[in-house]
Each structure stands twice: as C-alpha cells, then as structure tokens.
Amino acid sequence: MRTPGAVAPVVPRPEPPPAAAGRVPRIRLEGVGKTFHGSGGPYPAIGHVDLAVEAGAFVAIVGPSGCGKSTLLRLVAGLDRPTAGRITLDGRPVTGVSPTVGIMFQQDALLPWRTVLENVALGPRIRGVSRPERLRRARAWIERVGLGGFEARYPAQLSGGMRQRAALAQVLACEPEILLMDEPFAHLDAQTRRILEADLLALCAGGSRTVLLVTHDLDEAVAMADAVALMTAGPASRIRAVHRVGLPRPRDLNRVRSEPAFTHLSRLLWEHLWEEVGRGRER
Amino acid sequence: MSGRLLPVLRAALLFGLLAAWEWAARSGALDVRTFSAPTAAGRLVLEQLRSGSVVPHFLATLQAAGWGLVLGFLAGAALGWLAGTVRWFGRLVEPVMLVLNAIPRVVLAPVFILWLGIGIASKVALSFFLVVVLVFFAVYGGLREVNPALVDRVQSLGGSRWDLLREVQVPSVLAWVFSSLRVTVGFAFTGAVVGEFIASSRGLGYLLNLAQNTYNATLLMATVAQILATVLVLFAALEWVERRATRWKQG
Ligand SMILES: Nc1ncnc2c1ncn2[C@@H]1O[C@H](COP(=O)(O)OP(=O)(O)OP(=O)(O)O)[C@@H](O)[C@H]1O
Ligand SMILES: [Mg+2]
C-alpha cells in the first residue's frame, strides 16, 4: 500500500480548494468543527475542516463511513451549528436555513401523509408560490425524474428508488442555487442512477448551480465533480486532500470512465480511502 | 383460504353456536331460567324495538358515552399537547398518566357515584376518565415520536413553526389518534354502561342490572345482544373512518 507521501505524479497534488484568488467563494468553511454532546460524553465528529467552493463548482465529498459527511452538509445547510470555526455563503455567515440552499438527505424524508405531487410542491408552497404555478413546477420536476403518472401516490406506495427520485424532485422544485446532496443515488438501480447523474450534470451545466455531493461511490465522484474532497476517518475528521478532476466538460458519463485520468484518480482515491478506513479501524 | 369463504364460515360458526344453544335449552340440557334461549332473547329484542321501550335506555347510554367521549377527548388532547410541547409539564403529568393508565380505571365507578349521584353526571365522569388517559397518550406520543427527519425536511425547505405544525406535528398526532380511535370509543361506551350498571335508573347498563337482580335471563341476553350489536356497528363505522383518514399508510 502507498503511503500518503507517495502521491502519483500524474494526479495533481492536494492543492488548495478550487477558489479563484480574490473572489468570494460561494461556500467557505474555515476551521469548522462539530462536537456532539450526547449521553456518552462529548464526541468530536468533525475536527477541523477548511474548504472553499467557488460559485458554479461541483465538489464531491468522500470519506469512510461515520467520518462526518452528513454532519458537514447539515452544517452548511444551516440545520445545525458548528461548535468551532465559521461557514459563509457568498461571504455571509450561515445563521440558519437559507432559501438559496437545497439539501437532499441520505434517508429520504418525504412526508408520508402527502402525495408525491404535494411533496414536490411543498418547497414552493412554503415559499409562497401560487398554487397553479407550484403545481406546474412540481409536475415538471416529477416528469423530469421519471415519476410521471405517480403524482397521486403516497410515499408508502413507491419503491425505495422511486422515493429517492421524488425526494430529488422535491429539492429541485425549489430551484436552489446551492445543492447539497447526501448519497442521493444510493438506492437506485444502475440505469436510473446513470440517467439521474447525467440529468444532474445537465442541470448544473454552465456553472448555474454550486453542488456539494456526498457519495461512497468514488467513480461517481470522479465522473461528476470538478474536485473530490477526501475526508479522514473520525473522530475529529478533517479534509485529507482535495483532488482536482482534470476531465473536460461537458462529460459523457459513460465514456469518461475509460479515460486514463479517470481511472488513475479513481484508483488513487480508493487507496487513500482504504488507508483512512484502516486508520479508523485502529482507533 | 379464499377471502370470500371466510365471512360465510364465520356466519356459519355463529349460527351453529346459536343453534346448539337453542337445542340445548329446548332439550333441557341447559336450564332455560338461567341460560334463556336465542329465540326467546330474539323475540324480546323485537318486542322491545317495536314498543320502543328500549329507546330511552339506549339514548341514555349513548348520551353519557357521547359526553364522556367529547369531553375526555378535548381534555386529553389539550393535556397531551401541553405535555408534548412544554417539557416541565410533560415531566409532571406523564408519571401520573402512566399510573392512571396502568390501573383498571373502572374501579373508580363507585367513587363517582358517591360524589356525583346516580344521574348522568357520574356516568359521564367515568366515561371521561377512561377516555382522557387514552387520548392523552395518543397526542403526547404522536408529538414525541414525530420523525425528526421530517422536521429537518420542512425546516430545510424554509418552513416556519406554523408549517411544521401543519405539515408534521398535526398529521403525526392525527395518525396516533386515529389508530386508537376504536379503543377510545369502546372505552367511552364501557364507562357509561358500567356506571349505569352500578347505580342508575336508565340506560343499557341499568337494564343489565335489572335483569340480573330479577333473575331475568332473557332480558339479560337481549340487552347483551343489543350492546354487542351497537358496538359492532360503531366499530365498523370507525374502521371505515380510520381507513379513509390513514389511506397514506396503505402500501
Ligand atoms: N446527533 C448526533 N449526536 C451524536 N453523535 C452524532 C450525531 N450525529 C452524528 N453523530 C456522530 O458523528 C459521526 C459522523 O456522523 P455522520 O452521519 O456525519 O457520518 P457520515 O460520514 O455521514 O457517515 P455515512 O457515510 O455512514 O453516512 C458519527 O460517529 C456519528 O455517530
Ligand atoms: Mg451520512
């Protein structure tokens, strides 16, 4: 196994996050830490995370299970407060939920007593969009994630993958500028997964959206992102390195996987991740 | 077994039992004075219905149960909501309610009769007392067991406290209330009948007491049959309501 020092030369060295000098990054985390105070005493889930994401960038976050990826997304979404450091969006500190941020959770969280249509229209309704407009928008997104015809179903009447697609439509219907996604495609079959990955890339094309994507699939991370941030094992995790993905856009998600740069980075990430998993086990 | 055969089989079983009972009573295997017979009880029911003599009793029970249900529901819901939203209040009343839930509350029937007399008030009180604890736990539980992921969902979409209430808390509580609705209504009915049975001058419970004291097995069986029929009809209606209200649960 490789030691962390022996990084292959072809892959860019872990470099500072992809923020252009002088510009205020869309998302910035400075020395962010999160310690949970549970019944079993304090647990430092996240130690010290620095990350800056430029507007329009697509950054994937990978790391061993339990290292604090979901926690990090919740902090950026304003659902939880960091216990150290600060998070800014366009230079403004995060003090709560921002209407420009949309988050898709690891476990789908559709309201069980609302139909697919009502669930997808929920965000626009909360934001005061008129009824005909929000229904039009919801229908369009339901169609787009391939759930056309299932508008009147309740979540309990959908498969796991369908629920996840409904949850995706629910978030996208708010048309957020910043999209935080926690393993959004985890329960999908390979075909649907590829379709939604391509859809997501199309949605974010031209830098219209800034995306943080948590995934356990390193190939997915490399294929989709501009940069992949690898987190160390918890407790007190940090970002071990941010790897730029030097693949041109627009990308063909099927073809990109056979590019040498792709295979190389994917393998490197895997080796580093494996080290972190091992380190996590030793603790 | 096919779904269509089952109700037929059930009806056949019931009919068989009644037939056996009837045969035993006629052949002298069962003492008719103690056990009566299905045809005798049935004849009395028809007669009571035709003359309307049972109507005031029926209405009295329904009235006591209805008031107990409505008042118990309101009080239980208010207490449960308060306990679920105000922490110190929850800590204060939860142990009390747990104890009340554990003991058979009908033992308090004589107490209410002593305090409130043999009129409708003591029946309403008993019925209320049975209902209030159940509704308390349905509302309190529904609030406490709200799925935190749903709270996150609504909040991250920009939802206010009002949105949370309307989209998450109220539906969660309603799901609990509906799933305990039949038990709640059954308890309201039990409270009224037991109260009447102990001391009253009207009601189905009073008829039970009268039949027992006058050793009138036929009146006893006829009244039991009418109570059973009422409860069955009520439960069928409530099941329908519950199914409609929780359609989202069905896969
Ligand atoms: N509310 C909480 N209270 C206490 N500890 C928590 C809480 N939420 C998360 N943790 C702990 O923080 C750590 C990070 O959790 P998190 O869910 O962020 O991991 P993750 O990287 O998303 O893992 P996975 O890949 O398995 O989803 C875990 O050890 C977890 O036990
Ligand atoms: Mg997670």
XYZ file of C-alpha atoms and ligand atoms in Angstrom:
566
model
C 0.000 0.000 0.000
C 1.066 3.521 -0.790
C 1.992 5.934 1.940
C 0.329 9.338 1.838
C 3.586 10.962 0.747
C 3.916 8.885 -2.389
C 1.227 10.524 -4.451
C 1.419 9.610 -8.116
C 2.727 12.500 -10.205
C 0.004 12.497 -12.850
C -2.680 13.414 -10.357
C -2.458 16.994 -9.161
C -1.111 17.304 -5.678
C -3.616 18.004 -2.984
C -3.999 21.675 -3.582
C -5.943 24.489 -2.090
C -9.638 24.268 -2.787
C -10.844 25.436 -6.187
C -11.457 29.025 -5.256
C -10.154 31.709 -7.573
C -7.958 34.240 -5.839
C -9.712 37.463 -4.983
C -13.237 36.155 -5.458
C -15.502 35.449 -2.552
C -16.229 31.720 -2.633
C -19.863 30.710 -2.703
C -19.334 28.253 0.153
C -16.486 28.684 2.602
C -15.703 26.642 5.691
C -12.972 27.954 7.960
C -11.733 25.772 10.774
C -15.154 24.190 11.105
C -15.551 21.686 13.919
C -18.552 19.873 15.369
C -18.598 18.154 18.709
C -21.747 16.321 19.749
C -22.642 16.294 23.395
C -24.573 13.078 23.776
C -25.245 10.802 26.721
C -21.921 9.034 26.139
C -19.941 12.237 26.678
C -18.690 14.667 24.045
C -17.884 13.231 20.632
C -15.781 15.348 18.249
C -17.294 14.253 14.938
C -15.571 16.877 12.810
C -12.192 18.185 13.919
C -11.108 20.981 11.663
C -12.382 21.456 8.129
C -11.291 24.131 5.695
C -12.941 24.175 2.316
C -13.831 26.804 -0.224
C -16.134 26.174 -3.149
C -16.348 28.653 -5.956
C -19.726 29.568 -7.409
C -20.698 27.039 -10.051
C -18.266 24.374 -8.862
C -19.228 20.773 -8.325
C -17.383 19.255 -5.397
C -17.721 15.658 -4.288
C -17.033 14.654 -0.697
C -15.883 11.121 0.044
C -14.658 9.515 3.220
C -15.039 6.495 5.495
C -18.446 5.786 6.954
C -19.083 7.821 10.070
C -16.422 10.423 9.323
C -18.924 13.271 9.419
C -20.004 13.844 5.816
C -23.698 14.100 6.616
C -22.895 16.272 9.612
C -20.896 18.610 7.397
C -23.771 19.005 4.943
C -26.185 19.760 7.766
C -23.862 22.487 8.983
C -23.696 24.068 5.522
C -27.497 23.823 5.220
C -27.872 25.695 8.496
C -29.745 22.836 10.183
C -27.031 22.557 12.821
C -24.438 24.960 14.244
C -20.711 24.233 14.142
C -19.039 24.184 17.543
C -15.890 25.734 16.075
C -14.979 27.833 13.084
C -17.362 29.514 10.677
C -19.249 28.886 7.479
C -20.096 31.600 4.976
C -22.198 31.614 1.831
C -21.095 34.372 -0.549
C -19.248 35.870 2.395
C -22.301 35.958 4.672
C -22.199 33.776 7.782
C -24.708 30.951 7.935
C -27.140 31.625 10.765
C -29.989 29.385 9.714
C -31.652 27.844 6.709
C -31.052 29.864 3.579
C -33.580 29.917 0.729
C -30.752 29.554 -1.803
C -29.712 26.189 -0.359
C -31.420 22.905 -1.115
C -30.442 19.737 0.735
C -31.253 16.169 -0.118
C -30.878 13.851 2.843
C -29.304 10.427 2.981
C -32.591 8.919 4.120
C -35.464 10.141 2.049
C -37.711 12.319 4.154
C -40.922 12.609 2.193
C -43.995 13.457 4.223
C -45.792 10.091 4.410
C -49.239 11.731 4.530
C -48.718 13.757 1.370
C -48.839 12.523 -2.196
C -45.831 12.748 -4.483
C -47.283 15.867 -6.084
C -47.928 17.548 -2.728
C -44.467 16.589 -1.502
C -42.741 18.026 -4.534
C -44.854 21.181 -4.406
C -44.100 21.630 -0.693
C -40.991 23.777 -1.052
C -42.580 26.250 -3.471
C -45.690 26.335 -1.278
C -43.661 27.235 1.801
C -42.020 29.955 -0.267
C -45.387 31.382 -1.185
C -45.536 30.358 -4.858
C -49.111 30.495 -6.167
C -50.973 27.204 -6.408
C -51.155 26.833 -10.210
C -47.513 27.804 -10.577
C -46.241 25.422 -7.904
C -48.303 22.541 -9.268
C -46.972 23.233 -12.754
C -43.434 23.285 -11.410
C -43.933 20.143 -9.340
C -45.388 18.257 -12.307
C -42.477 19.298 -14.489
C -39.922 18.026 -11.974
C -41.820 14.803 -11.347
C -41.765 14.219 -15.093
C -38.097 15.026 -15.216
C -37.085 12.458 -12.587
C -39.184 9.860 -14.377
C -42.080 9.657 -11.950
C -44.757 10.842 -14.375
C -48.038 9.055 -13.613
C -47.190 8.586 -9.924
C -48.243 12.068 -8.807
C -51.177 10.836 -6.728
C -49.267 8.057 -4.959
C -48.263 8.215 -1.331
C -44.613 7.513 -0.414
C -45.568 4.158 1.124
C -46.755 3.100 -2.316
C -43.406 3.751 -4.006
C -40.241 1.671 -4.240
C -37.095 2.856 -2.480
C -35.621 4.177 -5.708
C -38.837 5.963 -6.631
C -38.947 7.617 -3.225
C -35.428 8.837 -3.746
C -36.361 10.308 -7.105
C -39.361 12.014 -5.539
C -37.058 13.428 -2.853
C -34.752 14.705 -5.590
C -37.666 16.388 -7.364
C -38.767 17.861 -4.027
C -35.433 19.603 -3.606
C -35.032 20.642 -7.223
C -38.532 22.153 -7.320
C -37.176 24.895 -5.059
C -34.587 25.658 -7.736
C -31.770 26.145 -5.236
C -28.530 27.822 -6.291
C -26.593 25.678 -3.859
C -27.376 21.998 -3.923
C -26.254 19.751 -1.074
C -26.740 16.071 -1.747
C -26.115 13.212 0.664
C -25.764 9.966 -1.280
C -28.724 10.899 -3.461
C -28.423 7.927 -5.780
C -27.550 5.257 -3.234
C -30.720 3.194 -3.551
C -31.142 3.415 -7.294
C -30.627 0.735 -9.880
C -27.616 1.235 -12.155
C -29.593 2.518 -15.145
C -31.711 5.053 -13.275
C -28.651 6.125 -11.408
C -26.787 6.880 -14.620
C -29.761 8.758 -16.028
C -30.130 10.918 -12.919
C -26.395 11.548 -12.744
C -26.492 12.842 -16.302
C -29.600 14.898 -15.506
C -27.908 16.418 -12.520
C -24.858 17.330 -14.577
C -27.085 18.919 -17.208
C -28.888 20.874 -14.510
C -25.644 22.216 -13.201
C -24.044 22.855 -16.574
C -22.607 26.283 -17.194
C -21.969 26.879 -13.532
C -25.582 27.729 -12.782
C -25.501 25.748 -9.558
C -22.964 25.020 -6.893
C -23.034 21.427 -5.732
C -21.675 19.505 -2.764
C -22.218 15.826 -3.393
C -21.527 13.249 -0.691
C -21.072 9.804 -2.160
C -19.473 6.500 -1.287
C -19.016 5.743 -4.977
C -15.562 7.032 -5.934
C -16.219 6.511 -9.644
C -19.327 8.630 -9.365
C -17.368 11.303 -7.527
C -14.651 11.486 -10.173
C -17.035 11.265 -13.117
C -19.231 14.106 -11.955
C -17.171 16.530 -9.908
C -14.658 19.287 -10.580
C -12.887 18.352 -7.383
C -13.099 15.493 -4.884
C -12.527 16.190 -1.202
C -11.401 13.160 0.757
C -12.111 13.213 4.486
C -10.095 11.391 7.112
C -11.644 8.833 9.425
C -13.390 10.154 12.509
C -13.353 11.169 15.271
C -12.129 14.723 14.734
C -12.057 14.254 10.987
C -10.625 16.806 8.587
C -10.183 17.030 4.865
C -7.166 14.992 3.918
C -6.905 16.392 0.411
C -8.896 17.998 -2.360
C -8.155 16.437 -5.733
C -8.977 18.361 -8.867
C -10.549 16.301 -11.590
C -8.822 17.238 -14.798
C -11.509 15.959 -17.136
C -13.059 18.283 -19.716
C -16.724 19.308 -19.712
C -19.281 18.553 -20.923
C -18.687 14.966 -19.902
C -20.195 11.835 -21.255
C -20.653 9.849 -18.072
C -20.236 6.533 -19.839
C -17.210 7.455 -21.895
C -15.416 9.410 -19.201
C -14.916 6.285 -17.148
C -12.487 4.817 -19.639
C -10.208 7.881 -19.722
C -6.762 7.252 -18.190
C -7.021 10.347 -15.981
C -10.302 8.987 -14.616
C -9.009 5.524 -13.783
C -5.910 6.985 -12.270
C -7.638 9.379 -9.900
C -10.269 6.837 -9.031
C -7.611 4.315 -8.048
C -5.635 6.879 -6.073
C -8.741 7.928 -4.139
C -9.521 4.331 -3.430
C -6.063 3.724 -1.982
C -6.270 6.794 0.207
C -9.761 5.950 1.334
C -8.631 2.438 2.159
C -5.881 3.854 4.338
C -8.368 6.012 6.162
C -10.732 3.121 6.699
C -7.832 1.144 8.168
C -6.868 4.056 10.380
C -10.449 4.362 11.566
C -10.453 0.677 12.497
C -7.308 1.007 14.609
C -8.865 3.651 16.819
C -58.369 -19.911 2.442
C -60.149 -17.710 -0.043
C -61.296 -14.314 1.178
C -64.853 -14.916 0.085
C -65.253 -18.129 2.045
C -64.160 -16.659 5.361
C -67.233 -14.493 6.139
C -69.519 -17.379 5.176
C -67.617 -19.642 7.534
C -67.800 -17.080 10.307
C -71.540 -16.699 9.907
C -71.918 -20.479 9.864
C -69.929 -20.755 13.093
C -72.059 -18.124 14.830
C -75.237 -19.725 13.584
C -74.007 -23.142 14.709
C -73.317 -21.881 18.230
C -76.726 -20.253 18.469
C -78.387 -23.401 17.141
C -76.541 -25.561 19.684
C -77.576 -23.201 22.468
C -81.191 -23.256 21.288
C -81.193 -27.042 21.039
C -79.642 -27.395 24.499
C -82.254 -25.076 26.006
C -85.152 -26.909 24.345
C -83.911 -30.374 25.203
C -83.444 -29.362 28.823
C -79.651 -29.780 28.812
C -79.418 -26.114 29.823
C -81.717 -24.550 32.398
C -83.798 -22.008 30.468
C -84.306 -19.842 33.536
C -80.550 -19.332 33.849
C -79.435 -19.516 30.236
C -82.531 -18.413 28.344
C -82.537 -19.273 24.609
C -81.602 -17.378 21.442
C -85.183 -17.389 20.121
C -86.541 -16.096 23.434
C -83.963 -13.329 23.622
C -84.540 -12.509 19.945
C -88.269 -12.307 20.462
C -87.781 -9.924 23.393
C -85.423 -7.721 21.338
C -88.013 -7.471 18.559
C -90.728 -6.663 21.072
C -88.596 -4.003 22.767
C -87.799 -2.446 19.422
C -91.443 -2.491 18.303
C -92.749 -0.951 21.513
C -89.808 1.454 21.678
C -89.337 0.632 25.352
C -85.588 0.218 24.904
C -85.123 3.561 23.137
C -84.831 5.775 26.257
C -82.271 3.385 27.737
C -80.332 3.273 24.536
C -80.340 7.070 24.263
C -79.296 7.476 27.887
C -76.251 5.290 27.401
C -75.371 6.957 24.115
C -75.689 10.372 25.704
C -73.452 9.542 28.657
C -70.880 7.860 26.418
C -71.032 10.741 23.928
C -70.408 13.416 26.544
C -67.655 11.381 28.153
C -66.046 10.892 24.759
C -66.233 14.531 23.682
C -65.076 15.990 26.998
C -62.442 13.309 27.521
C -61.191 13.888 24.013
C -60.878 17.636 24.437
C -59.217 17.390 27.837
C -56.924 14.532 26.789
C -55.889 16.332 23.629
C -55.212 19.598 25.471
C -53.220 17.879 28.230
C -51.329 15.726 25.740
C -50.480 18.693 23.573
C -49.302 20.723 26.526
C -47.252 17.828 27.858
C -45.702 17.267 24.436
C -44.753 20.897 23.926
C -43.934 22.173 27.433
C -41.167 19.983 28.813
C -41.652 20.552 32.536
C -45.388 19.974 32.218
C -44.738 16.725 30.372
C -42.415 15.549 33.126
C -45.027 16.477 35.700
C -48.058 14.712 34.246
C -46.516 11.744 32.449
C -45.961 9.632 35.598
C -49.469 10.418 36.803
C -50.947 9.377 33.481
C -48.820 6.235 33.404
C -50.204 5.178 36.771
C -53.759 6.013 35.718
C -53.206 4.029 32.553
C -51.935 1.006 34.460
C -54.778 0.735 36.964
C -58.228 -0.514 35.901
C -59.983 2.842 35.954
C -63.487 1.363 36.250
C -62.758 0.736 39.934
C -63.476 4.429 40.388
C -67.105 3.985 39.319
C -68.437 3.790 42.921
C -66.426 6.891 43.819
C -68.044 8.925 41.074
C -71.488 7.676 42.044
C -70.831 8.639 45.632
C -69.667 12.097 44.593
C -71.964 12.863 41.679
C -75.074 10.836 42.418
C -76.870 8.259 40.319
C -77.717 10.659 37.470
C -75.927 11.057 34.168
C -73.028 13.068 35.675
C -71.367 10.053 37.308
C -71.578 8.078 34.045
C -70.107 10.928 32.041
C -67.352 11.242 34.626
C -66.407 7.563 34.433
C -66.527 7.566 30.656
C -64.479 10.790 30.599
C -61.929 9.303 32.934
C -61.460 6.216 30.786
C -61.124 8.279 27.610
C -58.923 11.104 28.788
C -55.912 8.909 29.556
C -56.058 7.174 26.189
C -56.319 10.413 24.236
C -53.564 11.950 26.334
C -51.159 9.183 25.324
C -52.170 9.281 21.674
C -51.491 13.023 21.417
C -48.443 13.023 23.667
C -46.976 10.011 21.886
C -47.730 11.457 18.462
C -45.879 14.643 19.367
C -42.936 12.900 20.990
C -42.499 10.368 18.225
C -42.519 12.953 15.449
C -39.910 11.828 12.932
C -37.011 14.305 13.306
C -36.083 13.737 9.649
C -39.435 15.239 8.644
C -38.824 18.241 10.873
C -35.458 18.701 9.146
C -37.114 18.326 5.773
C -39.707 21.024 6.341
C -37.220 23.312 8.060
C -34.644 22.981 5.311
C -37.300 23.946 2.784
C -37.678 27.158 4.739
C -40.700 26.086 6.773
C -41.831 28.197 9.719
C -43.176 26.895 13.016
C -46.619 27.086 11.523
C -45.525 24.947 8.543
C -44.030 22.420 10.949
C -47.259 22.283 12.891
C -49.393 21.811 9.839
C -47.141 19.514 7.819
C -45.553 17.359 10.507
C -46.884 17.618 14.041
C -50.620 17.636 13.454
C -50.572 14.778 10.903
C -48.336 12.735 13.192
C -50.676 13.241 16.138
C -53.734 12.504 13.998
C -52.199 9.222 12.876
C -51.884 8.182 16.517
C -55.348 9.409 17.426
C -56.963 7.566 14.532
C -55.173 4.336 15.292
C -56.525 4.429 18.863
C -59.969 5.716 17.920
C -61.784 2.412 18.213
C -60.348 1.646 21.627
C -61.208 5.173 22.758
C -64.825 4.966 21.671
C -65.090 1.467 23.123
C -63.857 2.796 26.472
C -66.344 5.670 26.411
C -69.118 3.131 25.943
C -67.747 0.862 28.662
C -67.610 3.768 31.114
C -71.232 4.652 30.528
C -72.517 1.065 30.760
C -70.507 0.187 33.863
C -71.629 3.406 35.581
C -75.248 2.593 34.807
C -74.805 -0.980 35.910
C -73.664 0.085 39.350
C -76.334 2.654 40.093
C -78.857 4.345 37.841
C -82.467 4.388 36.742
C -81.873 4.407 32.976
C -79.562 3.054 30.325
C -78.453 -0.274 28.907
C -76.303 -0.825 31.989
C -79.383 -0.305 34.137
C -81.230 -2.965 32.119
C -78.368 -5.377 32.737
C -78.550 -4.681 36.457
C -82.350 -5.020 36.467
C -82.196 -8.330 34.612
C -79.606 -9.674 36.989
C -81.494 -8.625 40.120
C -84.803 -10.010 38.877
C -83.158 -13.178 37.625
C -84.458 -12.463 34.128
C -82.062 -14.362 31.850
C -83.965 -13.469 28.696
C -83.774 -9.722 29.398
C -80.090 -10.140 30.228
C -79.328 -11.915 26.959
C -81.432 -9.476 24.941
C -79.606 -6.496 26.440
C -76.167 -8.049 25.948
C -77.100 -8.738 22.320
C -78.138 -5.130 21.808
C -74.947 -3.782 23.390
C -72.897 -6.099 21.186
C -74.776 -5.017 18.072
C -74.316 -1.340 18.901
C -70.588 -1.735 19.462
C -70.157 -3.757 16.271
C -71.924 -1.140 14.162
C -69.927 1.616 15.818
C -66.637 -0.184 15.231
C -67.436 -0.861 11.603
C -68.119 2.844 11.085
C -64.938 3.837 12.918
C -62.872 1.370 10.939
C -64.151 2.980 7.785
C -63.260 6.432 9.099
C -59.820 5.267 10.151
C -59.133 3.638 6.804
C -60.092 6.789 4.959
C -58.051 9.032 7.234
C -54.905 6.909 7.020
C -55.037 5.984 3.361
C -51.417 7.110 3.060
C -50.309 4.225 5.279
C -51.542 1.550 2.918
C -48.891 0.296 0.520
N -26.942 13.981 16.608
C -25.822 13.298 16.880
N -25.454 13.083 18.173
C -24.317 12.413 18.465
N -23.466 11.928 17.553
C -23.763 12.123 16.258
C -24.951 12.819 15.858
N -24.989 12.845 14.502
C -23.885 12.204 14.101
N -23.138 11.772 15.142
C -21.865 11.064 15.068
O -20.990 11.809 14.262
C -20.244 10.972 13.418
C -20.443 11.393 11.963
O -21.758 11.075 11.547
P -22.239 11.318 10.063
O -23.639 10.870 9.963
O -21.956 12.718 9.689
O -21.284 10.331 9.260
P -21.220 10.078 7.688
O -19.840 10.416 7.254
O -22.330 10.741 7.001
O -21.370 8.500 7.629
P -22.071 7.596 6.487
O -21.127 7.553 5.322
O -22.162 6.248 7.139
O -23.370 8.202 6.157
C -20.680 9.556 13.696
O -19.742 8.960 14.546
C -21.998 9.712 14.416
O -22.151 8.697 15.365
Mg -24.008 10.099 6.100
